[in-house]
Amino acid sequence: MTSSTVKEAHSIPAASADPELRAEALKRFNPLVFAVSVETPNNICVPRLNEAIMRDPTFSKCLYVLDSGAVDSVSNSRQRVALGGRQKQSVDANRPVSSLLYDDFVRFAVEREMRRRAELQAREAERNAIAALYIEDGLGEEEALAAAEKEMLEAEAADETSSIQEDGREPLFLFLRTCPHSVEDIMVLRAAGLSLHVIISVSSRVPLSGSLGDETPTTTASGKGRLKRDAGHFGRGSKDAASLGPKPTVAAELREYMRRTQQPDPYLKNIYIHEFNIPTEPIGPKPTQLNLQGHHRLIVRPIRQLHTA
C-alpha cells in the first residue's frame, strides 16, 4: 500500500460544507477509531511502528489518520486551507486541539461523501451509455436500463479490488496517531465528537539496538506543542503532573480506572484493549528486527476482526 491510500489531516480545516451535505456525510462515515499505547517505549521504535501500521495492506484504501501534532502546528499559524484548497480562513489559536481534530474528522467525512456522489453520477452516466447500446439493439428503455444495470453489477462483483465486505459494509478505520495520552484525553475527544473504540497495547522485552535504538525518543509518550503531556494538552490541571514523575500510558490508566471504579462510565467500559507482546525473548542475531518486521500485521489483525464482527 502506498502512502497515497492513507488519508491524513495536515494543515486542512473543518469542512465548510452546506448542512445537508455535512449531515449526510457524518451519517455515512462511521470508522472504527483506534490508538496505539506503547508500554515499553525504550524497546519499541514508535515512529517505525506507526509507519508500518499505516502501510499495512489490511488498511488499503480505508485508513484515515488524525495527528494532533499536525493540527496544533496549523492552529498556531492561524491559517487553515478551506475545503477544496481554494481559500484560506483564520483560525482561533486558542481553540482546543480536540476541536481541530474533529474539524478534520468532518472534512474526511465530507470529502468521502463528495467522492461517493461523484462516483454515483459517473456510474449513472455509464449505465445510461450502456443502455443506449441495448436500445440500438432493439430493447425498450426499461429493459435496456435493466440489462445495463445487470451488466454493471456483474462487472462490479468480479472486481477484486473492491473493498466492500460480504455484508455490504465498507471497512473504514481511523488511527489517532499521537493521542490520547490519558483517560481525560479520551473523554475530551469524545466531548468534541471523536469516540475511541480500540486501544492496541504494545510491549516488548527485547531492547532496541543499533540505529533503531538511537532513533527511539527518550520521551516517546509525550506529544508535540500544546499536546505535550506536561503542558496541559487537552484537559486542565496537568501542570502539577510533571512533579509526580512519569505518567502511566493511556492503556494502563484505563485499566486502573476500570479496576478501581465500581460504576465505570459505559463509554470507557466499552473501549476494547488488545494486548500484544513483540517478542518475549531475543531470537536470532538481530532481535531488533522483530520489533518491526511482520509483527505489525498481527497487531492490526484484531482491529480488522473487530470491524467485521
Tab-separated table of C-alpha atoms in Angstrom:
chain	number	residue	atom	x	y	z
A	1	MET	CA	0.000	0.000	0.000
A	2	THR	CA	1.354	3.376	-0.921
A	3	SER	CA	1.109	6.388	1.306
A	4	SER	CA	-1.454	7.877	-1.057
A	5	THR	CA	-4.053	5.396	0.186
A	6	VAL	CA	-3.836	6.810	3.710
A	7	LYS	CA	-5.873	9.927	4.318
A	8	GLU	CA	-4.124	12.292	6.678
A	9	ALA	CA	-5.026	15.702	8.050
A	10	HIS	CA	-2.140	18.100	7.589
A	11	SER	CA	-2.982	21.817	7.652
A	12	ILE	CA	-6.513	21.178	6.415
A	13	PRO	CA	-9.516	22.609	8.270
A	14	ALA	CA	-13.057	21.645	9.103
A	15	ALA	CA	-15.284	21.125	6.113
A	16	SER	CA	-17.158	24.315	5.234
A	17	ALA	CA	-19.950	22.385	3.550
A	18	ASP	CA	-23.674	23.002	3.439
A	19	PRO	CA	-25.644	21.490	6.345
A	20	GLU	CA	-27.329	18.785	4.243
A	21	LEU	CA	-24.039	17.528	2.833
A	22	ARG	CA	-22.350	17.627	6.239
A	23	ALA	CA	-25.199	15.753	7.954
A	24	GLU	CA	-25.334	13.051	5.284
A	25	ALA	CA	-21.542	12.738	5.292
A	26	LEU	CA	-21.347	12.222	9.054
A	27	LYS	CA	-24.222	9.739	8.920
A	28	ARG	CA	-22.333	7.585	6.424
A	29	PHE	CA	-18.866	7.980	7.980
A	30	ASN	CA	-18.532	5.541	10.889
A	31	PRO	CA	-14.917	4.354	11.078
A	32	LEU	CA	-13.541	2.123	13.794
A	33	VAL	CA	-11.349	4.530	15.787
A	34	PHE	CA	-8.180	3.129	17.336
A	35	ALA	CA	-4.992	4.292	19.032
A	36	VAL	CA	-1.708	2.629	19.995
A	37	SER	CA	-0.419	2.581	23.563
A	38	VAL	CA	3.273	1.652	23.788
A	39	GLU	CA	4.009	0.208	27.227
A	40	THR	CA	7.783	-0.186	26.707
A	41	PRO	CA	8.929	2.881	24.719
A	42	ASN	CA	12.612	2.017	25.148
A	43	ASN	CA	12.054	-1.331	23.420
A	44	ILE	CA	9.846	-0.244	20.522
A	45	CYS	CA	10.581	2.264	17.792
A	46	VAL	CA	7.256	4.100	17.818
A	47	PRO	CA	7.711	6.065	14.552
A	48	ARG	CA	8.553	2.848	12.693
A	49	LEU	CA	5.608	1.059	14.286
A	50	ASN	CA	3.202	3.836	13.292
A	51	GLU	CA	4.572	3.853	9.760
A	52	ALA	CA	4.207	0.081	9.495
A	53	ILE	CA	0.601	0.259	10.662
A	54	MET	CA	-0.273	2.951	8.141
A	55	ARG	CA	1.309	0.987	5.295
A	56	ASP	CA	-0.232	-2.358	6.204
A	57	PRO	CA	-2.309	-3.885	3.362
A	58	THR	CA	-5.059	-4.536	5.906
A	59	PHE	CA	-5.907	-0.842	5.715
A	60	SER	CA	-5.546	-0.450	1.967
A	61	LYS	CA	-7.709	2.472	0.821
A	62	CYS	CA	-9.698	2.557	4.062
A	63	LEU	CA	-7.430	4.149	6.698
A	64	TYR	CA	-7.740	7.738	7.899
A	65	VAL	CA	-5.139	9.287	10.204
A	66	LEU	CA	-5.513	12.149	12.666
A	67	ASP	CA	-2.328	13.724	14.006
A	68	SER	CA	-2.766	16.056	16.961
A	69	GLY	CA	0.712	17.490	16.474
A	70	ALA	CA	-0.143	18.490	12.918
A	71	VAL	CA	-3.360	20.310	13.777
A	72	ASP	CA	-1.613	22.044	16.665
A	73	SER	CA	1.110	23.441	14.411
A	74	VAL	CA	-1.540	24.577	11.944
A	75	SER	CA	-3.602	26.324	14.595
A	76	ASN	CA	-0.506	28.159	15.775
A	77	SER	CA	-0.026	29.502	12.249
A	78	ARG	CA	-3.580	30.958	12.479
A	79	GLN	CA	-4.477	29.840	8.947
A	80	ARG	CA	-6.045	26.701	7.532
A	81	VAL	CA	-6.814	25.862	3.924
A	82	ALA	CA	-10.556	25.690	3.342
A	83	LEU	CA	-12.294	22.663	1.809
A	84	GLY	CA	-11.228	22.415	-1.813
A	85	GLY	CA	-7.943	24.199	-1.150
A	86	ARG	CA	-9.017	27.435	-2.834
A	87	GLN	CA	-9.449	29.688	0.169
A	88	LYS	CA	-7.791	30.306	3.476
A	89	GLN	CA	-9.521	31.155	6.704
A	90	SER	CA	-8.193	32.406	10.003
A	91	VAL	CA	-8.250	30.054	12.974
A	92	ASP	CA	-8.514	30.923	16.631
A	93	ALA	CA	-5.194	29.776	18.070
A	94	ASN	CA	-6.935	29.210	21.406
A	95	ARG	CA	-9.301	26.559	20.058
A	96	PRO	CA	-8.791	23.162	21.728
A	97	VAL	CA	-6.789	20.609	19.785
A	98	SER	CA	-9.682	18.184	20.203
A	99	SER	CA	-11.932	20.612	18.335
A	100	LEU	CA	-9.422	20.923	15.500
A	101	LEU	CA	-9.174	17.144	15.292
A	102	TYR	CA	-12.935	16.904	14.968
A	103	ASP	CA	-12.797	19.538	12.217
A	104	ASP	CA	-10.566	17.207	10.249
A	105	PHE	CA	-12.822	14.256	11.054
A	106	VAL	CA	-15.695	16.205	9.489
A	107	ARG	CA	-13.524	17.064	6.500
A	108	PHE	CA	-12.765	13.382	5.964
A	109	ALA	CA	-16.485	12.611	6.055
A	110	VAL	CA	-17.464	15.416	3.674
A	111	GLU	CA	-14.738	14.664	1.145
A	112	ARG	CA	-15.705	10.988	1.207
A	113	GLU	CA	-19.376	11.853	0.649
A	114	MET	CA	-18.472	14.175	-2.223
A	115	ARG	CA	-16.468	11.376	-3.842
A	116	ARG	CA	-19.374	8.975	-3.326
A	117	ARG	CA	-21.813	11.319	-5.036
A	118	ALA	CA	-19.429	11.940	-7.902
A	119	GLU	CA	-18.972	8.184	-8.350
A	120	LEU	CA	-22.751	7.676	-8.379
A	121	GLN	CA	-23.130	10.322	-11.072
A	122	ALA	CA	-20.376	8.720	-13.138
A	123	ARG	CA	-21.954	5.299	-12.680
A	124	GLU	CA	-25.347	6.578	-13.782
A	125	ALA	CA	-23.805	8.134	-16.878
A	126	GLU	CA	-22.050	4.855	-17.697
A	127	ARG	CA	-25.258	2.878	-17.182
A	128	ASN	CA	-27.154	5.233	-19.498
A	129	ALA	CA	-24.460	4.843	-22.146
A	130	ILE	CA	-24.681	1.044	-21.949
A	131	ALA	CA	-28.475	1.216	-22.027
A	132	ALA	CA	-28.306	3.299	-25.192
A	133	LEU	CA	-26.445	0.458	-26.890
A	134	TYR	CA	-29.144	-2.003	-25.839
A	135	ILE	CA	-31.800	0.349	-27.195
A	136	GLU	CA	-29.969	0.388	-30.521
A	137	ASP	CA	-30.217	-3.407	-30.468
A	138	GLY	CA	-33.993	-3.158	-30.180
A	139	LEU	CA	-34.735	-3.277	-26.447
A	140	GLY	CA	-37.197	-0.922	-24.816
A	141	GLU	CA	-35.977	1.805	-22.472
A	142	GLU	CA	-36.865	-0.027	-19.244
A	143	GLU	CA	-35.460	-3.323	-20.496
A	144	ALA	CA	-32.293	-1.590	-21.675
A	145	LEU	CA	-31.757	0.084	-18.303
A	146	ALA	CA	-32.322	-3.226	-16.503
A	147	ALA	CA	-29.871	-5.015	-18.793
A	148	ALA	CA	-27.292	-2.263	-18.332
A	149	GLU	CA	-27.689	-2.404	-14.556
A	150	LYS	CA	-27.257	-6.179	-14.571
A	151	GLU	CA	-24.122	-5.902	-16.702
A	152	MET	CA	-22.592	-3.325	-14.366
A	153	LEU	CA	-23.426	-5.341	-11.252
A	154	GLU	CA	-21.745	-8.403	-12.735
A	155	ALA	CA	-18.659	-6.356	-13.577
A	156	GLU	CA	-18.558	-4.881	-10.071
A	157	ALA	CA	-18.925	-8.321	-8.487
A	158	ALA	CA	-15.933	-9.542	-10.473
A	159	ASP	CA	-13.827	-6.555	-9.425
A	160	GLU	CA	-11.257	-7.995	-6.999
A	161	THR	CA	-10.142	-4.511	-5.922
A	162	SER	CA	-13.480	-3.766	-4.293
A	163	SER	CA	-13.193	-3.070	-0.555
A	164	ILE	CA	-16.842	-3.814	0.195
A	165	GLN	CA	-17.356	-6.624	2.713
A	166	GLU	CA	-19.730	-9.541	2.274
A	167	ASP	CA	-22.409	-7.803	4.345
A	168	GLY	CA	-22.256	-4.735	2.107
A	169	ARG	CA	-20.304	-2.513	4.509
A	170	GLU	CA	-17.181	-0.658	3.502
A	171	PRO	CA	-14.419	-1.139	6.108
A	172	LEU	CA	-13.257	2.196	7.498
A	173	PHE	CA	-10.586	2.830	10.127
A	174	LEU	CA	-9.392	5.992	11.871
A	175	PHE	CA	-5.948	5.988	13.508
A	176	LEU	CA	-5.331	8.519	16.302
A	177	ARG	CA	-1.587	8.547	15.782
A	178	THR	CA	-0.408	10.906	18.539
A	179	CYS	CA	-3.215	10.867	21.086
A	180	PRO	CA	-4.865	10.246	23.509
A	181	HIS	CA	-2.389	10.152	26.401
A	182	SER	CA	-4.844	9.693	29.274
A	183	VAL	CA	-8.405	8.791	30.226
A	184	GLU	CA	-9.085	12.511	30.481
A	185	ASP	CA	-7.984	12.909	26.871
A	186	ILE	CA	-10.350	10.128	25.817
A	187	MET	CA	-13.283	11.920	27.422
A	188	VAL	CA	-12.293	15.289	25.955
A	189	LEU	CA	-12.081	13.755	22.484
A	190	ARG	CA	-15.490	12.189	22.964
A	191	ALA	CA	-16.969	15.528	24.033
A	192	ALA	CA	-15.590	17.009	20.815
A	193	GLY	CA	-17.242	14.262	18.753
A	194	LEU	CA	-14.481	11.632	18.469
A	195	SER	CA	-15.252	8.302	20.143
A	196	LEU	CA	-12.417	5.825	20.672
A	197	HIS	CA	-13.212	2.136	20.117
A	198	VAL	CA	-9.917	0.227	20.429
A	199	ILE	CA	-6.542	0.687	22.127
A	200	ILE	CA	-3.690	-1.520	20.924
A	201	SER	CA	-1.416	-2.018	23.936
A	202	VAL	CA	2.034	-2.959	22.597
A	203	SER	CA	5.039	-4.064	24.645
A	204	SER	CA	8.362	-5.825	24.099
A	205	ARG	CA	11.024	-7.290	26.388
A	206	VAL	CA	13.734	-7.004	23.769
A	207	PRO	CA	15.694	-3.723	23.854
A	208	LEU	CA	16.292	-1.887	20.624
A	209	SER	CA	19.864	-1.736	19.426
A	210	GLY	CA	21.941	-0.043	16.774
A	211	SER	CA	20.440	2.748	14.699
A	212	LEU	CA	16.900	1.949	15.827
A	213	GLY	CA	17.905	2.342	19.440
A	214	ASP	CA	19.355	5.749	18.611
A	215	GLU	CA	16.181	6.628	16.726
A	216	THR	CA	13.822	5.913	19.612
A	217	PRO	CA	12.941	9.108	21.504
A	218	THR	CA	13.542	9.128	25.252
A	219	THR	CA	10.055	10.532	25.886
A	220	THR	CA	8.001	8.539	23.437
A	221	ALA	CA	4.710	9.083	25.222
A	222	SER	CA	4.951	12.857	25.045
A	223	GLY	CA	3.069	14.792	22.442
A	224	LYS	CA	4.042	17.844	20.448
A	225	GLY	CA	3.362	21.517	21.074
A	226	ARG	CA	0.141	22.049	23.012
A	227	LEU	CA	-0.305	18.287	23.216
A	228	LYS	CA	2.809	17.776	25.288
A	229	ARG	CA	1.791	15.916	28.425
A	230	ASP	CA	3.208	18.443	30.897
A	231	ALA	CA	1.678	21.401	29.078
A	232	GLY	CA	-1.983	20.583	29.624
A	233	HIS	CA	-2.661	19.331	26.100
A	234	PHE	CA	-6.396	18.523	26.317
A	235	GLY	CA	-7.541	18.708	29.901
A	236	ARG	CA	-6.699	21.077	32.703
A	237	GLY	CA	-4.778	20.761	35.896
A	238	SER	CA	-1.931	18.729	34.398
A	239	LYS	CA	0.741	21.313	35.141
A	240	ASP	CA	1.366	19.714	38.516
A	241	ALA	CA	1.690	16.258	36.963
A	242	ALA	CA	5.314	16.830	35.985
A	243	SER	CA	6.365	16.798	39.635
A	244	LEU	CA	4.760	13.383	40.148
A	245	GLY	CA	7.062	11.572	37.744
A	246	PRO	CA	6.230	9.678	34.547
A	247	LYS	CA	2.542	9.128	33.933
A	248	PRO	CA	1.166	5.714	33.003
A	249	THR	CA	0.242	5.004	29.419
A	250	VAL	CA	-3.332	5.516	28.322
A	251	ALA	CA	-3.961	1.749	28.313
A	252	ALA	CA	-2.530	1.345	31.822
A	253	GLU	CA	-4.515	4.302	33.092
A	254	LEU	CA	-7.734	2.967	31.577
A	255	ARG	CA	-7.134	-0.469	33.132
A	256	GLU	CA	-6.547	1.137	36.523
A	257	TYR	CA	-9.688	3.234	36.146
A	258	MET	CA	-11.758	0.131	35.392
A	259	ARG	CA	-10.203	-1.727	38.343
A	260	ARG	CA	-10.910	0.902	40.986
A	261	THR	CA	-14.234	2.275	39.714
A	262	GLN	CA	-17.346	0.469	40.891
A	263	GLN	CA	-19.607	2.034	38.275
A	264	PRO	CA	-17.360	2.964	35.340
A	265	ASP	CA	-18.546	5.189	32.558
A	266	PRO	CA	-20.299	2.925	29.999
A	267	TYR	CA	-18.348	4.550	27.180
A	268	LEU	CA	-14.971	3.837	28.796
A	269	LYS	CA	-16.111	0.343	29.725
A	270	ASN	CA	-16.771	-0.467	26.071
A	271	ILE	CA	-13.310	0.540	24.837
A	272	TYR	CA	-11.507	-2.672	23.886
A	273	ILE	CA	-7.847	-3.005	24.909
A	274	HIS	CA	-5.929	-5.511	22.807
A	275	GLU	CA	-2.598	-6.542	24.350
A	276	PHE	CA	0.260	-7.551	22.087
A	277	ASN	CA	3.808	-8.530	23.086
A	278	ILE	CA	6.636	-8.465	20.499
A	279	PRO	CA	8.628	-10.598	21.241
A	280	THR	CA	9.163	-12.098	24.698
A	281	GLU	CA	12.800	-13.091	24.170
A	282	PRO	CA	15.597	-12.409	21.666
A	283	ILE	CA	15.601	-14.649	18.607
A	284	GLY	CA	18.434	-14.767	16.108
A	285	PRO	CA	21.388	-12.425	15.622
A	286	LYS	CA	19.233	-9.316	15.031
A	287	PRO	CA	16.474	-9.254	17.645
A	288	THR	CA	15.761	-5.604	16.876
A	289	GLN	CA	14.130	-6.582	13.592
A	290	LEU	CA	11.443	-8.482	15.487
A	291	ASN	CA	10.079	-5.155	16.643
A	292	LEU	CA	9.449	-4.068	13.068
A	293	GLN	CA	9.097	-6.835	10.535
A	294	GLY	CA	5.871	-8.786	10.323
A	295	HIS	CA	4.562	-8.175	13.830
A	296	HIS	CA	2.618	-5.050	12.890
A	297	ARG	CA	0.282	-7.272	10.861
A	298	LEU	CA	-0.520	-9.282	13.978
A	299	ILE	CA	-1.125	-6.008	15.780
A	300	VAL	CA	-3.640	-4.691	13.251
A	301	ARG	CA	-5.391	-8.020	12.620
A	302	PRO	CA	-7.716	-7.732	15.657
A	303	ILE	CA	-8.728	-4.252	14.519
A	304	ARG	CA	-9.929	-5.682	11.234
A	305	GLN	CA	-11.675	-8.538	13.025
A	306	LEU	CA	-13.487	-6.136	15.346
A	307	HIS	CA	-14.766	-4.166	12.369
A	308	THR	CA	-16.142	-7.273	10.674
A	309	ALA	CA	-17.666	-8.704	13.852
